CSV table of C-alpha atoms and ligand atoms in Angstrom, one decimal:
chain,number,residue,atom,x,y,z
K,10,MET,CA,140.2,36.2,138.0
K,11,ALA,CA,136.7,35.2,137.7
K,12,ASN,CA,135.6,38.1,135.5
K,13,ILE,CA,132.1,37.2,134.4
K,14,ILE,CA,131.6,37.6,138.4
K,15,ILE,CA,130.5,41.3,138.6
K,16,PHE,CA,130.5,42.8,141.5
K,17,ILE,CA,128.5,46.0,141.9
K,18,VAL,CA,128.0,48.0,144.6
K,19,ILE,CA,124.3,48.8,144.4
K,20,SER,CA,123.7,50.2,147.6
K,21,SER,CA,124.1,50.5,151.5
K,22,LEU,CA,121.4,48.5,154.1
K,23,SER,CA,121.7,48.9,157.6
K,24,ILE,CA,121.1,46.4,160.0
K,25,ALA,CA,119.9,46.5,163.7
K,26,CYS,CA,123.1,45.8,166.2
K,27,ILE,CA,122.9,44.2,169.8
K,28,PRO,CA,125.3,43.9,171.2
K,29,SER,CA,125.9,40.0,172.7
K,30,GLY,CA,127.1,39.2,176.1
K,31,TYR,CA,127.2,36.0,175.3
K,32,ALA,CA,130.3,36.5,172.8
K,33,ARG,CA,132.4,37.8,174.4
K,34,LYS,CA,132.4,35.6,177.1
K,35,GLN,CA,133.8,33.4,174.3
K,36,GLY,CA,136.6,35.8,173.5
K,37,PRO,CA,136.7,37.4,170.2
K,38,VAL,CA,138.4,36.8,167.3
K,39,ASP,CA,140.0,39.7,166.3
K,40,ASN,CA,138.7,39.3,162.4
K,41,GLU,CA,135.7,38.3,163.7
K,42,LYS,CA,135.2,42.4,166.0
K,43,ALA,CA,136.6,44.2,163.0
K,44,TRP,CA,133.8,42.6,160.6
K,45,PHE,CA,131.2,42.4,163.3
K,46,GLN,CA,132.3,46.2,163.6
K,47,ASN,CA,132.2,46.8,160.2
K,48,ILE,CA,128.3,45.5,159.5
K,49,CYS,CA,126.8,47.0,162.9
K,50,GLN,CA,129.2,50.1,160.8
K,51,GLY,CA,126.2,49.7,158.2
K,52,ASN,CA,129.4,48.9,155.9
K,53,GLU,CA,126.6,46.1,153.8
K,54,LYS,CA,126.1,46.1,150.5
K,55,VAL,CA,125.0,44.0,147.5
K,56,ALA,CA,127.2,42.6,145.3
K,57,LYS,CA,126.1,41.0,141.6
K,58,LEU,CA,127.3,38.2,140.5
K,59,GLN,CA,126.7,35.9,137.3
K,60,PHE,CA,127.6,32.9,135.8
K,61,TYR,CA,127.2,29.5,134.3
K,62,VAL,CA,125.3,26.1,135.7
K,63,GLN,CA,126.8,22.3,134.0
K,64,ASP,CA,123.8,21.0,134.4
K,65,VAL,CA,124.6,17.3,133.2
K,66,LEU,CA,121.3,14.8,133.5
K,67,SER,CA,123.0,11.8,130.9
K,68,GLY,CA,126.9,10.8,129.8
K,69,GLU,CA,130.2,9.6,131.5
K,70,ASN,CA,130.3,12.5,133.2
K,71,THR,CA,126.4,13.0,134.8
K,72,THR,CA,126.3,15.5,137.7
K,73,VAL,CA,122.3,14.8,138.8
K,74,TYR,CA,121.3,11.6,139.9
K,75,GLU,CA,118.1,10.4,141.3
K,76,ILE,CA,118.1,9.2,145.0
K,77,ALA,CA,114.4,8.8,145.6
K,78,ARG,CA,111.0,9.1,144.2
K,79,ALA,CA,107.0,8.0,145.1
K,80,SER,CA,104.6,5.6,144.0
K,81,ILE,CA,103.1,8.4,141.7
K,82,THR,CA,106.8,9.6,139.8
K,83,SER,CA,105.8,7.3,136.7
K,84,ASN,CA,103.1,8.6,136.3
K,85,SER,CA,102.7,12.0,137.1
K,86,PRO,CA,102.9,14.7,134.4
K,87,THR,CA,105.3,16.2,136.9
K,88,ALA,CA,107.7,13.4,137.8
K,89,PHE,CA,105.8,14.6,141.0
K,90,GLY,CA,107.5,13.3,144.0
K,91,GLN,CA,111.0,12.5,142.4
K,92,VAL,CA,114.2,13.7,144.4
K,93,ARG,CA,117.1,14.8,143.1
K,94,VAL,CA,120.5,15.0,144.5
K,95,LEU,CA,123.4,17.5,142.2
K,96,ASP,CA,126.6,19.0,142.3
K,97,ASP,CA,127.0,20.5,139.2
K,98,LEU,CA,129.9,22.7,137.7
K,99,LEU,CA,129.5,26.5,137.7
K,100,THR,CA,131.5,28.8,135.0
K,101,ALA,CA,132.4,32.2,133.9
K,102,GLU,CA,131.0,31.5,129.9
K,103,PRO,CA,128.4,29.4,129.2
K,104,ASP,CA,130.7,26.7,127.3
K,105,ILE,CA,132.2,24.0,129.6
K,106,ASN,CA,135.4,24.5,128.9
K,107,SER,CA,135.3,28.7,130.2
K,108,GLU,CA,136.8,29.5,133.4
K,109,VAL,CA,135.3,27.2,136.4
K,110,VAL,CA,133.8,29.5,139.4
K,111,GLY,CA,132.7,27.1,141.7
K,112,ARG,CA,130.6,24.0,142.1
K,113,VAL,CA,126.6,24.3,142.9
K,114,GLN,CA,125.3,21.1,145.5
K,115,GLY,CA,121.9,20.0,146.8
K,116,LEU,CA,118.6,18.3,146.6
K,117,ILE,CA,116.0,19.2,144.2
K,118,THR,CA,112.3,17.5,144.4
K,119,SER,CA,109.8,18.1,141.8
K,120,ALA,CA,107.0,19.0,144.3
K,121,ASP,CA,103.8,19.9,142.6
K,122,LEU,CA,100.9,17.6,140.7
K,123,GLU,CA,100.3,19.7,138.1
K,124,THR,CA,102.9,22.2,136.9
K,125,SER,CA,106.6,21.6,136.2
K,126,ALA,CA,108.4,22.9,139.7
K,127,LEU,CA,111.3,22.1,141.6
K,128,ALA,CA,111.5,22.6,145.6
K,129,ILE,CA,115.0,23.1,146.3
K,130,ASN,CA,117.6,23.8,148.7
K,131,LEU,CA,121.0,24.5,146.7
K,132,ASN,CA,124.7,25.6,148.2
K,133,PHE,CA,127.0,27.5,145.6
K,134,VAL,CA,130.3,26.9,146.4
K,135,PHE,CA,132.8,29.3,145.2
K,136,THR,CA,136.1,28.5,144.2
K,137,SER,CA,138.0,31.2,142.7
K,138,GLY,CA,138.9,34.9,142.3
K,139,GLN,CA,137.4,37.5,145.8
K,140,TYR,CA,134.6,35.0,146.8
K,141,SER,CA,136.7,32.2,147.2
K,142,GLY,CA,135.8,30.1,150.2
K,143,SER,CA,132.4,31.9,150.5
K,144,THR,CA,128.7,29.8,149.4
K,145,ILE,CA,126.1,31.4,149.3
K,146,SER,CA,122.4,29.4,149.9
K,147,ILE,CA,119.5,29.4,147.7
K,148,LEU,CA,115.8,27.5,148.6
K,149,GLY,CA,112.1,28.0,147.4
K,150,ARG,CA,110.6,27.0,144.4
K,151,ASN,CA,111.6,27.1,141.3
K,152,GLN,CA,109.0,26.5,137.9
K,153,ILE,CA,111.1,25.1,135.4
K,154,MET,CA,109.1,26.0,132.5
K,155,ASN,CA,109.0,30.1,132.9
K,156,LYS,CA,111.6,31.6,131.3
K,157,GLU,CA,112.9,33.3,134.0
K,158,ARG,CA,112.7,31.9,137.6
K,159,GLU,CA,112.9,34.0,140.4
K,160,LEU,CA,114.7,32.3,143.7
K,161,PRO,CA,115.5,33.6,147.4
K,162,VAL,CA,118.8,34.0,149.0
K,163,VAL,CA,118.4,33.0,152.3
K,164,GLY,CA,122.7,32.9,153.8
K,165,GLY,CA,125.5,32.4,153.2
K,166,THR,CA,129.0,31.5,154.6
K,167,GLY,CA,132.5,33.7,154.2
K,168,VAL,CA,132.2,37.3,152.4
K,169,PHE,CA,128.9,36.4,152.6
K,170,ARG,CA,127.6,36.1,156.0
K,171,PHE,CA,124.5,37.3,156.8
K,172,ALA,CA,123.6,37.1,153.4
K,173,ARG,CA,119.9,37.2,151.6
K,174,GLY,CA,118.8,38.9,148.0
K,175,TYR,CA,117.4,36.5,145.7
K,176,ALA,CA,118.8,34.9,141.9
K,177,ILE,CA,116.9,35.2,138.4
K,178,THR,CA,117.8,31.7,136.3
K,179,SER,CA,116.8,31.1,133.1
K,180,THR,CA,117.9,27.9,131.0
K,181,HIS,CA,120.7,29.7,128.3
K,182,SER,CA,120.1,25.6,126.5
K,183,TYR,CA,118.9,22.1,127.1
K,184,ASN,CA,120.2,19.5,124.7
K,185,VAL,CA,117.3,16.9,124.7
K,186,GLU,CA,119.5,14.4,122.9
K,187,THR,CA,122.3,14.5,125.6
K,188,SER,CA,120.2,15.9,128.6
K,189,TYR,CA,122.8,18.5,129.2
K,190,GLY,CA,121.8,21.7,130.0
K,191,ILE,CA,123.8,25.2,130.5
K,192,LEU,CA,121.7,27.6,133.1
K,193,GLU,CA,122.0,31.4,133.8
K,194,TYR,CA,122.4,32.8,137.0
K,195,THR,CA,122.4,36.1,138.3
K,196,ILE,CA,122.5,36.3,142.2
K,197,TYR,CA,121.8,40.0,143.9
K,198,VAL,CA,123.5,39.1,147.6
K,199,THR,CA,124.4,41.4,150.7
K,200,TYR,CA,127.8,41.4,151.4
K,201,VAL,CA,129.9,43.4,154.4
K,202,ASP,CA,132.5,45.6,152.7
K,203,ASP,CA,135.6,44.8,154.6
K,204,SER,CA,138.5,44.5,152.2
K,205,SER,CA,140.7,42.8,154.9
K,206,MET,CA,137.8,40.0,154.9
K,207,ARG,CA,138.1,39.5,151.2
K,208,LEU,CA,141.5,39.1,151.7
K,209,GLN,CA,141.1,36.6,154.0
K,210,ALA,CA,138.7,34.3,151.6
K,211,ASN,CA,141.6,34.7,149.2
K,212,MET,CA,143.9,32.9,151.1
C,319,NAG,C1,133.8,13.9,130.2
C,319,NAG,O1,134.9,14.6,130.5
C,319,NAG,C2,135.8,14.3,130.1
C,319,NAG,C3,137.0,15.1,130.9
C,319,NAG,O2,136.2,16.5,131.0
C,319,NAG,C4,136.2,14.8,128.6
C,319,NAG,O3,137.1,14.6,128.3
C,319,NAG,C5,134.9,13.9,127.7
C,319,NAG,O4,134.7,14.4,126.7
C,319,NAG,C6,133.7,14.3,128.5
C,319,NAG,N1,132.1,13.1,128.4
C,319,NAG,C7,131.6,13.7,127.7
C,319,NAG,C8,130.2,12.8,127.2
C,319,NAG,O5,130.9,14.9,127.9
């Protein structure tokens, strides 16, 4: 179990439910039906997830790679136009050897001519505990020199279907010599409170 992933019910939200004739024609799967009824009954809650991202920018275990740059990138103070792909380890604690929570995969683009800011597209893939097999997608602007950055949660899968919310991220530490950063993430995200779905996600 990922102990550091805190699961706190903050509040119930309601969601408008429109019956779908098209979905019925597809032949409902029992689990899908139960899940849909749950979200229709307003069993939507907010969870808080907290973990660390191991961002290895150089060396033998590098997890971030440049895939493209623009003609301006090398001379730009903000590396404008640089596009990188990453597959970073998620851990429960700052220590890279602490419990593995999952991976974060996606694209980061330097997209601000004057300030260091990234346009990001990240998929968080959870591989332990009650969220195993579920994903959360984050998209937005990350002004990396700010102490705390707020990013929008735009969706998810599994436990996090219909997810919305936001993430607060900060740099826990950064080693300039080894280009190795540890980022802290706290995600506030909606989920449907359905224990049977959560058990299924564990399988
Ligand atoms: C790379 O990963 C291996 C396996 O986890 C580890 O033994 C090694 O120390 C790592 N290298 C660096 C430079 O961190």
